[in-house]
Amino acid sequence: MSHALTLARPYARAAFALAREHGRLPQWSNLLGFSAEIAGDARVQTVLGHPKLTLADLLGLLMPDGDVDANYRQFLEVLHENRRLGLLPEIATQYEALR
């Protein structure tokens, strides 16, 4: 099993628990899918850890326009704080497996 999958597992479980608790499993699937697609792009991977990018810049990049679940935004903030935004593709895959 890859190291990224191992690191992503607790975040996927937390995402699933939050989405289930709030009755938003399909919405989180869409949100995670969107963020994972962006984060999985090789060009984006190179800038995810760039020190000049603010949290607001990253959230603007990784969240779709419109009304986004506040819990999802907070989830992305935790990933950012823990330097795990690059794991979004693996988190999304594991989330879907749990779902």
GROMACS .gro file of C-alpha atoms in nm:
model
   99
    1MET     CA    1   0.000   0.000   0.000
    2SER     CA    2   0.136   0.341  -0.087
    3HIS     CA    3   0.238   0.592   0.176
    4ALA     CA    4  -0.010   0.848   0.039
    5LEU     CA    5  -0.301   0.607   0.083
    6THR     CA    6  -0.197   0.541   0.440
    7LEU     CA    7  -0.175   0.913   0.516
    8ALA     CA    8  -0.508   0.982   0.344
    9ARG     CA    9  -0.707   0.716   0.530
   10PRO     CA   10  -0.783   0.909   0.853
   11TYR     CA   11  -0.882   1.219   0.655
   12ALA     CA   12  -1.114   1.016   0.433
   13ARG     CA   13  -1.276   0.862   0.739
   14ALA     CA   14  -1.316   1.205   0.900
   15ALA     CA   15  -1.468   1.347   0.581
   16PHE     CA   16  -1.709   1.055   0.559
   17ALA     CA   17  -1.811   1.093   0.924
   18LEU     CA   18  -1.872   1.467   0.884
   19ALA     CA   19  -2.071   1.426   0.565
   20ARG     CA   20  -2.280   1.143   0.709
   21GLU     CA   21  -2.343   1.332   1.034
   22HIS     CA   22  -2.483   1.626   0.839
   23GLY     CA   23  -2.667   1.419   0.579
   24ARG     CA   24  -2.449   1.548   0.295
   25LEU     CA   25  -2.279   1.239   0.155
   26PRO     CA   26  -2.356   1.314  -0.213
   27GLN     CA   27  -2.261   1.679  -0.178
   28TRP     CA   28  -1.925   1.590  -0.024
   29SER     CA   29  -1.866   1.341  -0.305
   30ASN     CA   30  -1.904   1.627  -0.550
   31LEU     CA   31  -1.691   1.865  -0.344
   32LEU     CA   32  -1.413   1.613  -0.289
   33GLY     CA   33  -1.425   1.515  -0.656
   34PHE     CA   34  -1.385   1.877  -0.760
   35SER     CA   35  -1.100   1.945  -0.516
   36ALA     CA   36  -0.928   1.616  -0.596
   37GLU     CA   37  -0.933   1.687  -0.969
   38ILE     CA   38  -0.773   2.028  -0.915
   39ALA     CA   39  -0.519   1.904  -0.658
   40GLY     CA   40  -0.429   1.607  -0.877
   41ASP     CA   41  -0.313   1.830  -1.162
   42ALA     CA   42   0.067   1.822  -1.183
   43ARG     CA   43   0.085   2.200  -1.222
   44VAL     CA   44  -0.120   2.251  -0.907
   45GLN     CA   45   0.082   1.992  -0.713
   46THR     CA   46   0.391   2.209  -0.758
   47VAL     CA   47   0.227   2.515  -0.599
   48LEU     CA   48   0.026   2.357  -0.316
   49GLY     CA   49   0.309   2.402  -0.070
   50HIS     CA   50   0.432   2.736  -0.200
   51PRO     CA   51   0.488   2.974   0.093
   52LYS     CA   52   0.352   3.279  -0.093
   53LEU     CA   53   0.010   3.122  -0.148
   54THR     CA   54  -0.230   3.214   0.128
   55LEU     CA   55  -0.498   2.987   0.265
   56ALA     CA   56  -0.757   3.205   0.089
   57ASP     CA   57  -0.573   3.156  -0.243
   58LEU     CA   58  -0.568   2.780  -0.198
   59LEU     CA   59  -0.931   2.761  -0.092
   60GLY     CA   60  -1.027   2.972  -0.392
   61LEU     CA   61  -0.848   2.723  -0.612
   62LEU     CA   62  -0.978   2.405  -0.448
   63MET     CA   63  -1.341   2.494  -0.380
   64PRO     CA   64  -1.611   2.538  -0.643
   65ASP     CA   65  -1.778   2.875  -0.680
   66GLY     CA   66  -2.101   2.925  -0.491
   67ASP     CA   67  -2.234   2.820  -0.156
   68VAL     CA   68  -1.998   2.557  -0.017
   69ASP     CA   69  -2.058   2.361   0.301
   70ALA     CA   70  -1.883   2.539   0.591
   71ASN     CA   71  -1.770   2.202   0.727
   72TYR     CA   72  -1.605   2.123   0.395
   73ARG     CA   73  -1.420   2.454   0.400
   74GLN     CA   74  -1.302   2.377   0.753
   75PHE     CA   75  -1.194   2.030   0.637
   76LEU     CA   76  -0.976   2.187   0.367
   77GLU     CA   77  -0.833   2.427   0.624
   78VAL     CA   78  -0.728   2.131   0.840
   79LEU     CA   79  -0.567   1.965   0.539
   80HIS     CA   80  -0.379   2.287   0.470
   81GLU     CA   81  -0.262   2.321   0.830
   82ASN     CA   82  -0.133   1.965   0.821
   83ARG     CA   83   0.020   2.006   0.475
   84ARG     CA   84  -0.201   1.736   0.330
   85LEU     CA   85  -0.381   1.916   0.045
   86GLY     CA   86  -0.181   1.705  -0.199
   87LEU     CA   87  -0.359   1.398  -0.064
   88LEU     CA   88  -0.700   1.512  -0.191
   89PRO     CA   89  -0.709   1.260  -0.481
   90GLU     CA   90  -0.642   0.972  -0.241
   91ILE     CA   91  -0.886   1.110   0.017
   92ALA     CA   92  -1.160   1.135  -0.247
   93THR     CA   93  -1.098   0.779  -0.363
   94GLN     CA   94  -1.112   0.641  -0.009
   95TYR     CA   95  -1.418   0.853   0.073
   96GLU     CA   96  -1.602   0.697  -0.221
   97ALA     CA   97  -1.500   0.349  -0.107
   98LEU     CA   98  -1.646   0.421   0.238
   99ARG     CA   99  -1.961   0.564   0.085
   0.00000   0.00000   0.00000
